Amino acid sequence: MRRNTSISLLALGHACVDIYQGAVAALIPFFVAERDYGYAVASGIVLAASLLSSVAQPVFGALTDRWALPWLLPVSTLLGGVGIALSGLSGSYGLTLLFVAVSGIGVAAYHPEAARVARLASRGSHSAMSWFSLGGNIGFALAPIMVSAAIGHGSLRWTPLLVLPALVGAALCVPVLRTLARPQADASRTSTSRGADDVASFVKLSLAVVFRSIVFTGLSTFISLYAQQRMQGSTIAGTVALFLLFLGGAVGSVLGGSLADRYDRIRVSRWSYLLSIAAVTGVVCTPGPAMFLFVALTSAGLYVPFSLQVTLGQDYLPSRIGTASGVTLGLTVSIGGLVSPLLGHLADATSLQTALAPLIAMPALSWLLLRTLPEPAVHKPQHAAPARQDA
Protein backbone atom coordinates (compact mmCIF):
# COMPACT_ATOMS: atom_id res chain seq x y z
CA MET A 1 0.00 0.00 0.00
CA ARG A 2 1.38 3.42 -0.93
CA ARG A 3 2.14 5.94 1.81
CA ASN A 4 -0.48 8.39 0.57
CA THR A 5 -3.16 5.69 0.68
CA SER A 6 -2.27 4.72 4.24
CA ILE A 7 -2.29 8.32 5.43
CA SER A 8 -5.57 9.02 3.66
CA LEU A 9 -7.23 6.06 5.38
CA LEU A 10 -5.79 7.07 8.75
CA ALA A 11 -6.93 10.67 8.25
CA LEU A 12 -10.47 9.51 7.45
CA GLY A 13 -10.39 7.23 10.49
CA HIS A 14 -9.17 10.15 12.60
CA ALA A 15 -12.14 12.19 11.37
CA CYS A 16 -14.53 9.42 12.39
CA VAL A 17 -13.09 9.34 15.92
CA ASP A 18 -12.99 13.09 16.46
CA ILE A 19 -16.65 13.36 15.50
CA TYR A 20 -17.25 12.00 19.00
CA GLN A 21 -15.20 14.75 20.61
CA GLY A 22 -17.41 17.37 18.98
CA ALA A 23 -20.62 15.35 19.38
CA VAL A 24 -20.72 15.79 23.15
CA ALA A 25 -21.05 19.57 22.94
CA ALA A 26 -23.45 19.25 20.00
CA LEU A 27 -25.75 17.02 22.08
CA ILE A 28 -26.01 19.51 24.97
CA PRO A 29 -28.93 21.54 23.51
CA PHE A 30 -30.90 18.30 23.12
CA PHE A 31 -30.19 17.23 26.70
CA VAL A 32 -31.28 20.65 27.93
CA ALA A 33 -34.46 20.62 25.85
CA GLU A 34 -35.58 17.05 26.57
CA ARG A 35 -34.39 16.56 30.14
CA ASP A 36 -34.58 20.11 31.49
CA TYR A 37 -30.92 20.09 32.48
CA GLY A 38 -29.57 23.38 33.80
CA TYR A 39 -26.44 24.89 32.29
CA ALA A 40 -24.22 23.73 35.16
CA VAL A 41 -25.54 20.16 34.92
CA ALA A 42 -25.19 20.14 31.14
CA SER A 43 -21.65 21.49 31.29
CA GLY A 44 -20.77 18.60 33.59
CA ILE A 45 -21.34 16.23 30.66
CA VAL A 46 -18.84 18.11 28.50
CA LEU A 47 -16.35 18.27 31.36
CA ALA A 48 -16.67 14.51 31.99
CA ALA A 49 -15.84 13.72 28.37
CA SER A 50 -13.09 16.25 27.72
CA LEU A 51 -11.16 15.99 30.98
CA LEU A 52 -11.28 12.20 31.14
CA SER A 53 -10.22 11.89 27.52
CA SER A 54 -7.40 14.42 27.74
CA VAL A 55 -5.95 13.21 31.04
CA ALA A 56 -6.18 9.54 30.02
CA GLN A 57 -4.30 10.03 26.75
CA PRO A 58 -0.82 10.13 28.36
CA VAL A 59 -1.69 6.92 30.23
CA PHE A 60 -2.51 5.13 27.00
CA GLY A 61 0.58 6.71 25.48
CA ALA A 62 2.75 5.13 28.18
CA LEU A 63 1.12 1.76 27.50
CA THR A 64 1.84 1.97 23.77
CA ASP A 65 5.47 2.79 24.57
CA ARG A 66 5.79 -0.59 26.29
CA TRP A 67 3.76 -2.68 23.87
CA ALA A 68 2.69 -2.30 20.26
CA LEU A 69 -1.11 -2.10 20.44
CA PRO A 70 -2.34 -1.52 16.88
CA TRP A 71 -5.63 -3.26 17.72
CA LEU A 72 -6.43 -0.20 19.85
CA LEU A 73 -7.30 1.75 16.70
CA PRO A 74 -10.45 -0.16 15.68
CA VAL A 75 -11.42 -1.06 19.26
CA SER A 76 -11.11 2.50 20.60
CA THR A 77 -12.96 3.86 17.57
CA LEU A 78 -15.88 1.54 18.29
CA LEU A 79 -15.76 2.41 22.00
CA GLY A 80 -15.98 6.12 21.24
CA GLY A 81 -19.00 5.57 19.01
CA VAL A 82 -20.85 3.15 21.28
CA GLY A 83 -20.59 5.51 24.27
CA ILE A 84 -22.19 8.39 22.38
CA ALA A 85 -24.76 6.07 20.79
CA LEU A 86 -25.96 4.94 24.23
CA SER A 87 -25.84 8.37 25.89
CA GLY A 88 -29.33 9.36 24.76
CA LEU A 89 -31.15 6.15 25.64
CA SER A 90 -31.36 6.49 29.43
CA GLY A 91 -32.99 9.32 31.31
CA SER A 92 -30.55 8.80 34.19
CA TYR A 93 -27.97 11.57 34.51
CA GLY A 94 -25.52 9.13 36.09
CA LEU A 95 -25.79 6.69 33.19
CA THR A 96 -25.48 9.55 30.72
CA LEU A 97 -22.21 10.58 32.38
CA LEU A 98 -21.05 6.95 32.33
CA PHE A 99 -21.71 6.49 28.61
CA VAL A 100 -20.10 9.81 27.74
CA ALA A 101 -17.10 8.84 29.87
CA VAL A 102 -16.85 5.51 27.98
CA SER A 103 -16.74 7.48 24.74
CA GLY A 104 -14.05 9.73 26.21
CA ILE A 105 -11.94 6.71 27.12
CA GLY A 106 -12.27 5.43 23.56
CA VAL A 107 -11.10 8.76 22.16
CA ALA A 108 -8.21 8.80 24.67
CA ALA A 109 -7.11 5.29 23.76
CA TYR A 110 -7.13 6.08 20.03
CA HIS A 111 -4.90 9.13 19.71
CA PRO A 112 -1.45 8.08 21.06
CA GLU A 113 -1.37 4.80 19.12
CA ALA A 114 -2.88 6.44 16.03
CA ALA A 115 -0.21 9.16 16.11
CA ARG A 116 2.50 6.48 16.37
CA VAL A 117 1.04 4.45 13.49
CA ALA A 118 0.60 7.59 11.38
CA ARG A 119 4.24 8.48 11.99
CA LEU A 120 5.29 5.04 10.76
CA ALA A 121 2.99 5.21 7.74
CA SER A 122 4.17 8.74 6.87
CA ARG A 123 7.84 7.61 6.83
CA GLY A 124 8.87 10.91 8.35
CA SER A 125 6.88 13.19 6.03
CA HIS A 126 5.63 16.30 7.84
CA SER A 127 3.13 16.94 5.07
CA ALA A 128 1.62 13.48 5.53
CA MET A 129 1.32 14.01 9.28
CA SER A 130 -0.44 17.32 8.66
CA TRP A 131 -3.06 15.49 6.56
CA PHE A 132 -3.57 13.05 9.42
CA SER A 133 -4.14 15.99 11.79
CA LEU A 134 -6.48 17.60 9.27
CA GLY A 135 -8.73 14.55 9.46
CA GLY A 136 -9.31 15.18 13.16
CA ASN A 137 -10.13 18.84 12.54
CA ILE A 138 -12.69 17.91 9.90
CA GLY A 139 -14.29 15.31 12.15
CA PHE A 140 -14.67 17.77 14.99
CA ALA A 141 -16.25 20.35 12.67
CA LEU A 142 -18.64 17.76 11.20
CA ALA A 143 -19.94 16.69 14.61
CA PRO A 144 -22.77 19.27 14.88
CA ILE A 145 -23.95 18.36 11.39
CA MET A 146 -23.94 14.63 12.19
CA VAL A 147 -25.82 15.15 15.45
CA SER A 148 -28.38 17.40 13.81
CA ALA A 149 -28.91 14.95 10.96
CA ALA A 150 -29.35 12.02 13.34
CA ILE A 151 -31.64 13.51 15.99
CA GLY A 152 -32.46 17.05 14.92
CA HIS A 153 -35.98 16.12 13.84
CA GLY A 154 -36.57 13.41 16.43
CA SER A 155 -35.36 12.91 19.96
CA LEU A 156 -32.42 11.52 21.91
CA ARG A 157 -33.68 7.98 21.29
CA TRP A 158 -32.08 8.30 17.84
CA THR A 159 -28.53 8.59 19.23
CA PRO A 160 -27.76 4.94 18.25
CA LEU A 161 -27.49 6.22 14.67
CA LEU A 162 -24.34 8.06 15.74
CA VAL A 163 -22.45 4.76 15.96
CA LEU A 164 -22.22 4.68 12.14
CA PRO A 165 -19.03 6.83 11.84
CA ALA A 166 -17.35 4.50 14.35
CA LEU A 167 -18.16 1.46 12.20
CA VAL A 168 -16.69 3.21 9.16
CA GLY A 169 -13.61 4.38 11.08
CA ALA A 170 -12.90 0.91 12.47
CA ALA A 171 -13.13 -0.60 8.99
CA LEU A 172 -10.71 2.00 7.59
CA CYS A 173 -8.05 1.02 10.14
CA VAL A 174 -7.84 -2.60 9.05
CA PRO A 175 -5.98 -2.31 5.70
CA VAL A 176 -3.43 0.09 7.22
CA LEU A 177 -2.72 -2.24 10.12
CA ARG A 178 -2.28 -5.15 7.72
CA THR A 179 0.27 -3.11 5.78
CA LEU A 180 2.16 -2.18 8.91
CA ALA A 181 2.50 -5.80 9.98
CA ARG A 182 3.92 -6.51 13.42
CA PRO A 183 7.48 -7.39 12.36
CA GLN A 184 7.74 -4.20 10.31
CA ALA A 185 6.18 -2.12 13.07
CA ASP A 186 8.63 -3.51 15.60
CA ALA A 187 11.56 -2.75 13.32
CA SER A 188 10.26 0.75 12.76
CA ARG A 189 9.76 1.25 16.49
CA THR A 190 13.39 0.30 17.05
CA SER A 191 14.66 2.66 14.36
CA THR A 192 12.70 5.63 15.70
CA SER A 193 13.87 5.02 19.26
CA ARG A 194 17.51 5.90 18.67
CA GLY A 195 18.95 8.84 20.52
CA ALA A 196 18.55 10.19 24.02
CA ASP A 197 15.38 11.81 25.29
CA ASP A 198 15.51 15.60 25.57
CA VAL A 199 13.11 16.04 28.48
CA ALA A 200 13.86 19.73 29.02
CA SER A 201 12.99 20.60 25.41
CA PHE A 202 9.87 18.45 25.60
CA VAL A 203 8.66 20.31 28.70
CA LYS A 204 9.21 23.67 27.01
CA LEU A 205 7.39 22.47 23.91
CA SER A 206 4.48 21.24 26.05
CA LEU A 207 4.20 24.68 27.69
CA ALA A 208 4.11 26.27 24.23
CA VAL A 209 1.26 23.92 23.28
CA VAL A 210 -0.59 24.88 26.49
CA PHE A 211 -0.40 28.59 25.61
CA ARG A 212 -1.58 27.83 22.07
CA SER A 213 -4.46 25.83 23.49
CA ILE A 214 -5.47 28.67 25.80
CA VAL A 215 -5.87 31.17 22.98
CA PHE A 216 -7.62 28.78 20.60
CA THR A 217 -10.01 27.38 23.21
CA GLY A 218 -10.76 30.88 24.52
CA LEU A 219 -11.56 32.16 21.05
CA SER A 220 -13.62 29.12 20.07
CA THR A 221 -15.67 29.53 23.25
CA PHE A 222 -16.37 33.26 22.93
CA ILE A 223 -15.73 34.33 19.32
CA SER A 224 -19.35 33.83 18.29
CA LEU A 225 -20.65 36.06 21.08
CA TYR A 226 -17.88 38.59 20.50
CA ALA A 227 -18.61 38.82 16.77
CA GLN A 228 -22.28 39.41 17.53
CA GLN A 229 -21.34 42.27 19.85
CA ARG A 230 -19.00 43.83 17.29
CA MET A 231 -21.58 43.52 14.50
CA GLN A 232 -24.61 45.00 16.30
CA GLY A 233 -26.11 41.73 17.53
CA SER A 234 -26.02 39.82 14.24
CA THR A 235 -26.31 36.08 14.87
CA ILE A 236 -25.05 35.44 11.34
CA ALA A 237 -21.84 37.27 12.23
CA GLY A 238 -21.28 34.87 15.12
CA THR A 239 -21.80 31.85 12.90
CA VAL A 240 -19.45 33.21 10.24
CA ALA A 241 -16.73 33.94 12.80
CA LEU A 242 -16.89 30.42 14.22
CA PHE A 243 -16.88 28.90 10.73
CA LEU A 244 -13.78 30.91 9.78
CA LEU A 245 -12.06 29.83 12.98
CA PHE A 246 -12.52 26.16 12.02
CA LEU A 247 -11.87 26.68 8.29
CA GLY A 248 -8.60 28.51 8.93
CA GLY A 249 -7.51 25.59 11.09
CA ALA A 250 -7.97 23.17 8.19
CA VAL A 251 -5.90 25.40 5.90
CA GLY A 252 -3.23 25.93 8.55
CA SER A 253 -2.79 22.21 9.23
CA VAL A 254 -1.99 21.40 5.60
CA LEU A 255 0.13 24.52 5.12
CA GLY A 256 2.21 23.70 8.20
CA GLY A 257 3.17 20.28 6.90
CA SER A 258 4.10 21.64 3.47
CA LEU A 259 6.28 24.40 4.95
CA ALA A 260 7.98 21.98 7.35
CA ASP A 261 8.99 19.74 4.46
CA ARG A 262 10.87 22.75 3.04
CA TYR A 263 12.05 24.47 6.23
CA ASP A 264 12.58 23.06 9.72
CA ARG A 265 9.65 22.70 12.11
CA ILE A 266 10.92 25.08 14.78
CA ARG A 267 11.37 27.92 12.30
CA VAL A 268 7.92 27.40 10.77
CA SER A 269 6.32 27.29 14.24
CA ARG A 270 8.06 30.52 15.27
CA TRP A 271 6.81 32.30 12.14
CA SER A 272 3.29 31.09 12.75
CA TYR A 273 3.24 32.32 16.35
CA LEU A 274 4.54 35.73 15.28
CA LEU A 275 1.68 35.89 12.78
CA SER A 276 -0.72 34.82 15.52
CA ILE A 277 0.31 37.69 17.82
CA ALA A 278 -0.70 40.24 15.19
CA ALA A 279 -3.80 38.27 14.19
CA VAL A 280 -5.18 37.89 17.72
CA THR A 281 -4.55 41.60 18.30
CA GLY A 282 -6.62 42.31 15.19
CA VAL A 283 -9.46 40.08 16.42
CA VAL A 284 -9.63 41.86 19.77
CA CYS A 285 -9.10 45.43 18.62
CA THR A 286 -10.33 45.76 15.02
CA PRO A 287 -13.93 46.97 14.60
CA GLY A 288 -16.26 46.04 11.79
CA PRO A 289 -16.04 43.31 9.13
CA ALA A 290 -12.21 43.44 9.07
CA MET A 291 -12.35 41.35 12.24
CA PHE A 292 -13.30 38.31 10.15
CA LEU A 293 -10.01 38.47 8.23
CA PHE A 294 -8.09 38.43 11.50
CA VAL A 295 -10.15 35.47 12.77
CA ALA A 296 -9.11 33.45 9.71
CA LEU A 297 -5.46 34.52 10.08
CA THR A 298 -5.51 33.63 13.77
CA SER A 299 -6.83 30.16 13.07
CA ALA A 300 -4.29 29.51 10.33
CA GLY A 301 -1.45 30.83 12.50
CA LEU A 302 -2.41 28.64 15.44
CA TYR A 303 -2.88 25.49 13.35
CA VAL A 304 0.28 25.70 11.23
CA PRO A 305 2.36 24.35 14.15
CA PHE A 306 -0.27 21.87 15.41
CA SER A 307 0.90 18.64 13.72
CA LEU A 308 4.50 19.88 13.78
CA GLN A 309 4.41 20.06 17.57
CA VAL A 310 3.19 16.46 17.75
CA THR A 311 6.17 15.19 15.74
CA LEU A 312 8.55 17.51 17.60
CA GLY A 313 7.37 15.98 20.86
CA GLN A 314 7.94 12.50 19.44
CA ASP A 315 11.47 13.44 18.39
CA TYR A 316 12.29 15.01 21.76
CA LEU A 317 11.18 11.77 23.44
CA PRO A 318 12.21 9.13 20.87
CA SER A 319 12.03 6.30 23.41
CA ARG A 320 8.52 7.33 24.55
CA ILE A 321 6.67 8.29 21.39
CA GLY A 322 3.29 7.22 22.77
CA THR A 323 3.70 9.31 25.91
CA ALA A 324 4.81 12.31 23.86
CA SER A 325 1.77 11.97 21.59
CA GLY A 326 -0.58 11.63 24.54
CA VAL A 327 0.75 14.77 26.20
CA THR A 328 0.83 17.00 23.11
CA LEU A 329 -2.54 15.77 21.81
CA GLY A 330 -4.35 15.42 25.14
CA LEU A 331 -3.07 16.73 28.44
CA THR A 332 -1.86 20.10 27.22
CA VAL A 333 -5.17 20.72 25.44
CA SER A 334 -7.20 20.02 28.57
CA ILE A 335 -5.03 22.37 30.64
CA GLY A 336 -5.65 25.10 28.08
CA GLY A 337 -9.37 24.44 28.22
CA LEU A 338 -9.48 25.01 31.98
CA VAL A 339 -8.74 28.70 31.40
CA SER A 340 -12.01 29.34 29.53
CA PRO A 341 -14.14 29.56 32.71
CA LEU A 342 -11.69 32.14 34.06
CA LEU A 343 -12.15 34.21 30.91
CA GLY A 344 -15.91 33.92 31.37
CA HIS A 345 -15.72 35.24 34.94
CA LEU A 346 -13.51 38.12 33.78
CA ALA A 347 -16.00 38.93 31.00
CA ASP A 348 -18.85 38.99 33.52
CA ALA A 349 -16.89 41.38 35.73
CA THR A 350 -15.64 43.68 32.94
CA SER A 351 -16.42 43.12 29.24
CA LEU A 352 -15.84 40.40 26.68
CA GLN A 353 -13.24 42.50 24.89
CA THR A 354 -11.30 42.99 28.11
CA ALA A 355 -11.48 39.26 28.83
CA LEU A 356 -10.12 38.37 25.38
CA ALA A 357 -7.26 40.89 25.52
CA PRO A 358 -4.92 38.61 27.58
CA LEU A 359 -5.09 36.06 24.77
CA ILE A 360 -2.79 38.31 22.74
CA ALA A 361 0.05 37.35 25.08
CA MET A 362 -0.39 33.60 24.62
CA PRO A 363 1.19 33.17 21.14
CA ALA A 364 3.95 35.54 22.27
CA LEU A 365 4.76 33.19 25.16
CA SER A 366 4.76 30.22 22.76
CA TRP A 367 7.14 32.11 20.46
CA LEU A 368 9.50 32.88 23.34
CA LEU A 369 9.59 29.22 24.36
CA LEU A 370 10.28 28.08 20.79
CA ARG A 371 13.16 30.55 20.58
CA THR A 372 14.98 28.33 23.09
CA LEU A 373 14.28 25.02 21.35
CA PRO A 374 16.57 23.17 18.93
CA GLU A 375 15.37 21.29 15.88
CA PRO A 376 15.76 17.66 17.02
CA ALA A 377 17.55 15.02 15.01
CA VAL A 378 15.04 12.95 13.07
CA HIS A 379 15.30 9.20 12.66
CA LYS A 380 12.84 8.35 9.92
CA PRO A 381 11.10 4.98 10.10
CA GLN A 382 12.60 2.37 7.81
CA HIS A 383 10.25 -0.43 6.77
CA ALA A 384 11.52 -3.92 6.35
CA ALA A 385 9.86 -4.61 3.02
CA PRO A 386 11.25 -2.48 0.14
CA ALA A 387 8.34 -3.55 -2.06
CA ARG A 388 6.04 -1.38 0.04
CA GLN A 389 7.96 1.82 -0.67
CA ASP A 390 6.46 4.43 -2.98
CA ALA A 391 7.40 4.16 -6.57
XYZ file of N, CA and C in Angstrom, residues 175-284:
330
model
N -7.007 -2.152 6.745
C -5.976 -2.310 5.701
C -4.647 -1.652 6.059
N -4.685 -0.556 6.823
C -3.433 0.094 7.218
C -2.669 -0.790 8.188
N -3.381 -1.390 9.138
C -2.719 -2.242 10.119
C -2.163 -3.507 9.471
N -2.819 -3.993 8.438
C -2.275 -5.147 7.717
C -0.991 -4.786 6.995
N -0.941 -3.560 6.466
C 0.270 -3.106 5.776
C 1.430 -2.961 6.757
N 1.135 -2.341 7.885
C 2.160 -2.176 8.914
C 2.134 -3.410 9.811
N 2.529 -4.542 9.244
C 2.501 -5.800 9.979
C 3.438 -5.727 11.168
N 3.197 -6.587 12.143
C 3.920 -6.512 13.415
C 5.441 -6.529 13.263
N 6.020 -7.415 12.475
C 7.484 -7.393 12.365
C 8.010 -6.076 11.836
N 7.308 -5.494 10.838
C 7.735 -4.203 10.310
C 7.561 -3.111 11.339
N 6.428 -3.151 12.064
C 6.178 -2.119 13.070
C 7.223 -2.159 14.161
N 7.613 -3.408 14.566
C 8.630 -3.515 15.599
C 9.962 -2.970 15.129
N 10.309 -3.282 13.856
C 11.560 -2.753 13.322
C 11.528 -1.249 13.251
N 10.391 -0.700 12.848
C 10.257 0.751 12.755
C 10.330 1.379 14.130
N 9.717 0.710 15.125
C 9.756 1.250 16.488
C 11.199 1.350 16.967
N 12.003 0.283 16.630
C 13.392 0.303 17.052
C 14.152 1.435 16.387
N 13.912 1.633 15.084
C 14.658 2.660 14.358
C 14.308 4.052 14.814
N 13.069 4.288 15.282
C 12.700 5.625 15.701
C 13.047 5.884 17.154
N 13.586 4.856 17.849
C 13.866 5.020 19.263
C 15.332 5.335 19.534
N 16.103 5.570 18.477
C 17.513 5.898 18.668
C 17.637 7.309 19.221
N 18.705 7.509 19.985
C 18.955 8.840 20.518
C 18.386 9.003 21.917
N 18.961 9.948 22.642
C 18.546 10.191 24.021
C 17.343 11.115 24.058
N 16.520 10.926 25.090
C 15.376 11.811 25.288
C 15.851 13.193 25.733
N 15.243 14.218 25.183
C 15.514 15.598 25.571
C 14.300 16.094 26.357
N 14.281 15.755 27.646
C 13.113 16.036 28.481
C 12.904 17.534 28.640
N 13.973 18.283 28.809
C 13.860 19.733 29.019
C 13.185 20.401 27.820
N 13.611 20.018 26.607
C 12.995 20.597 25.410
C 11.538 20.169 25.287
N 11.247 18.927 25.674
C 9.865 18.454 25.596
C 8.971 19.239 26.551
N 9.453 19.532 27.739
C 8.660 20.307 28.705
C 8.390 21.715 28.162
N 9.409 22.336 27.586
C 9.213 23.671 27.013
C 8.213 23.637 25.862
N 8.331 22.616 25.013
C 7.385 22.468 23.906
C 5.964 22.291 24.438
N 5.805 21.476 25.473
C 4.479 21.236 26.052
C 3.876 22.528 26.589
N 4.694 23.384 27.204
C 4.201 24.675 27.688
C 3.752 25.551 26.515
N 4.505 25.503 25.419
C 4.108 26.268 24.232
C 2.764 25.788 23.702
N 2.540 24.468 23.731
C 1.263 23.922 23.283
C 0.135 24.353 24.219
N 0.416 24.414 25.515
C -0.588 24.879 26.487
C -1.021 26.303 26.160
N -0.064 27.188 25.918
C -0.401 28.589 25.612
C -1.189 28.677 24.299
N -0.816 27.863 23.322
C -1.576 27.832 22.073
C -3.012 27.360 22.325
N -3.141 26.353 23.181
C -4.464 25.829 23.488
C -5.328 26.861 24.201
N -4.714 27.645 25.066
C -5.474 28.667 25.801
C -6.113 29.661 24.839
N -5.327 30.149 23.883
C -5.868 31.166 22.985
C -6.897 30.568 22.040
N -6.656 29.353 21.538
C -7.620 28.780 20.603
C -8.917 28.392 21.314
N -8.804 27.772 22.483
C -10.011 27.383 23.215
C -10.793 28.611 23.658
N -10.077 29.644 24.108
C -10.755 30.877 24.525
C -11.514 31.516 23.382
N -10.881 31.566 22.205
C -11.562 32.160 21.053
C -12.726 31.298 20.574
N -12.538 29.981 20.542
C -13.621 29.124 20.069
C -14.823 29.170 21.011
N -14.576 29.437 22.282
C -15.672 29.531 23.248
C -16.444 30.832 23.102
N -15.739 31.942 22.839
C -16.369 33.258 22.928
C -16.425 34.034 21.617
N -15.804 33.526 20.541
C -15.726 34.327 19.319
C -17.107 34.591 18.722
N -18.013 33.626 18.847
C -19.347 33.827 18.290
C -20.071 34.974 18.988
N -20.021 34.972 20.322
C -20.649 36.057 21.082
C -19.953 37.386 20.808
N -18.628 37.357 20.713
C -17.876 38.595 20.499
C -18.188 39.190 19.125
N -18.282 38.328 18.107
C -18.611 38.818 16.769
C -20.004 39.436 16.737
N -20.935 38.836 17.461
C -22.280 39.410 17.531
C -22.251 40.798 18.151
N -21.455 40.952 19.207
C -21.344 42.266 19.846
C -20.740 43.289 18.897
N -19.709 42.887 18.162
C -19.000 43.827 17.294
C -19.811 44.171 16.045
N -20.792 43.311 15.713
C -21.583 43.515 14.495
C -23.047 43.787 14.847
N -23.276 44.531 15.909
C -24.609 44.999 16.302
C -25.621 43.863 16.483
N -25.185 42.795 17.156
C -26.106 41.730 17.530
C -26.449 40.748 16.438
N -25.721 40.725 15.346
C -26.022 39.820 14.238
C -25.627 38.387 14.588
N -26.609 37.489 14.607
C -26.310 36.082 14.874
C -25.545 35.450 13.710
N -25.782 35.950 12.503
C -25.055 35.445 11.336
C -23.568 35.741 11.483
N -23.239 36.902 12.026
C -21.835 37.270 12.233
C -21.150 36.276 13.159
N -21.857 35.849 14.208
C -21.279 34.875 15.124
C -21.027 33.544 14.447
N -21.964 33.102 13.626
C -21.802 31.845 12.903
C -20.642 31.918 11.917
N -20.538 33.034 11.198
C -19.449 33.208 10.235
C -18.095 33.200 10.937
N -18.003 33.883 12.067
C -16.733 33.944 12.798
C -16.294 32.553 13.248
N -17.236 31.758 13.759
C -16.894 30.416 14.216
C -16.504 29.521 13.044
N -17.208 29.681 11.919
C -16.878 28.903 10.731
C -15.467 29.230 10.245
N -15.116 30.507 10.221
C -13.780 30.907 9.781
C -12.702 30.395 10.726
N -13.027 30.336 12.017
C -12.064 29.833 12.983
C -11.736 28.368 12.708
N -12.747 27.569 12.343
C -12.516 26.165 12.022
C -11.914 25.992 10.627
N -12.376 26.789 9.659
C -11.865 26.675 8.292
C -10.389 27.042 8.221
N -10.010 28.115 8.911
C -8.604 28.511 8.929
C -7.724 27.437 9.526
N -8.277 26.683 10.496
C -7.514 25.590 11.094
C -7.218 24.497 10.082
N -8.188 24.190 9.217
C -7.969 23.175 8.190
C -6.874 23.612 7.221
N -6.920 24.865 6.812
C -5.898 25.396 5.899
C -4.536 25.402 6.574
N -4.490 25.841 7.829
C -3.227 25.930 8.548
C -2.565 24.585 8.748
N -3.354 23.544 9.010
C -2.787 22.211 9.230
C -2.023 21.728 8.003
N -2.641 21.857 6.830
C -1.993 21.403 5.599
C -0.802 22.285 5.249
N -0.952 23.596 5.427
C 0.132 24.521 5.119
C 1.345 24.263 6.004
N 1.096 23.954 7.284
C 2.206 23.697 8.202
C 3.052 22.520 7.766
N 2.403 21.434 7.354
C 3.167 20.276 6.899
C 3.973 20.567 5.648
N 3.389 21.305 4.718
C 4.104 21.637 3.473
C 5.318 22.519 3.757
N 5.153 23.512 4.622
C 6.275 24.398 4.946
C 7.381 23.651 5.686
N 6.974 22.710 6.566
C 7.982 21.982 7.349
C 8.781 21.018 6.496
N 8.219 20.562 5.374
C 8.992 19.735 4.458
C 10.064 20.551 3.733
N 9.888 21.882 3.704
C 10.866 22.754 3.036
C 11.808 23.425 4.035
N 11.253 23.850 5.164
C 12.049 24.470 6.226
C 11.973 23.568 7.458
N 12.697 23.895 8.522
C 12.583 23.063 9.716
C 11.357 23.461 10.536
N 10.904 22.526 11.385
C 9.651 22.701 12.115
C 9.691 23.843 13.117
N 10.809 24.011 13.784
C 10.916 25.077 14.781
C 10.771 26.440 14.121
N 11.441 26.628 12.991
C 11.372 27.916 12.297
C 9.943 28.213 11.830
N 9.289 27.218 11.248
C 7.918 27.405 10.774
C 6.982 27.726 11.944
N 7.163 27.041 13.067
C 6.320 27.295 14.242
C 6.541 28.696 14.789
N 7.788 29.144 14.801
C 8.061 30.517 15.269
C 7.359 31.534 14.381
N 7.480 31.368 13.073
C 6.814 32.299 12.144
C 5.305 32.331 12.400
N 4.738 31.160 12.588
C 3.288 31.090 12.752
C 2.844 31.780 14.037
N 3.629 31.661 15.095
C 3.245 32.325 16.347
C 3.425 33.841 16.258
N 4.421 34.284 15.506
C 4.542 35.729 15.281
C 3.329 36.257 14.530
N 2.896 35.524 13.508
C 1.680 35.892 12.783
C 0.479 35.902 13.729
N 0.424 34.937 14.617
C -0.722 34.824 15.522
C -0.811 35.993 16.490
N 0.330 36.525 16.923
C 0.314 37.687 17.821
C -0.431 38.839 17.161
N -0.041 39.139 15.919
C -0.702 40.236 15.193
C -2.161 39.908 14.903
N -2.443 38.645 14.556
C -3.801 38.271 14.187
C -4.749 38.344 15.375
N -4.330 37.838 16.530
C -5.184 37.891 17.725
C -5.423 39.340 18.139
N -4.387 40.177 18.011
C -4.552 41.604 18.296
C -5.622 42.208 17.396
N -5.607 41.813 16.119
C -6.615 42.308 15.191
C -8.015 41.844 15.553
N -8.155 40.595 16.007
C -9.459 40.079 16.416
C -10.016 40.893 17.574
N -9.169 41.181 18.552
C -9.628 41.860 19.768
C -9.889 43.346 19.529
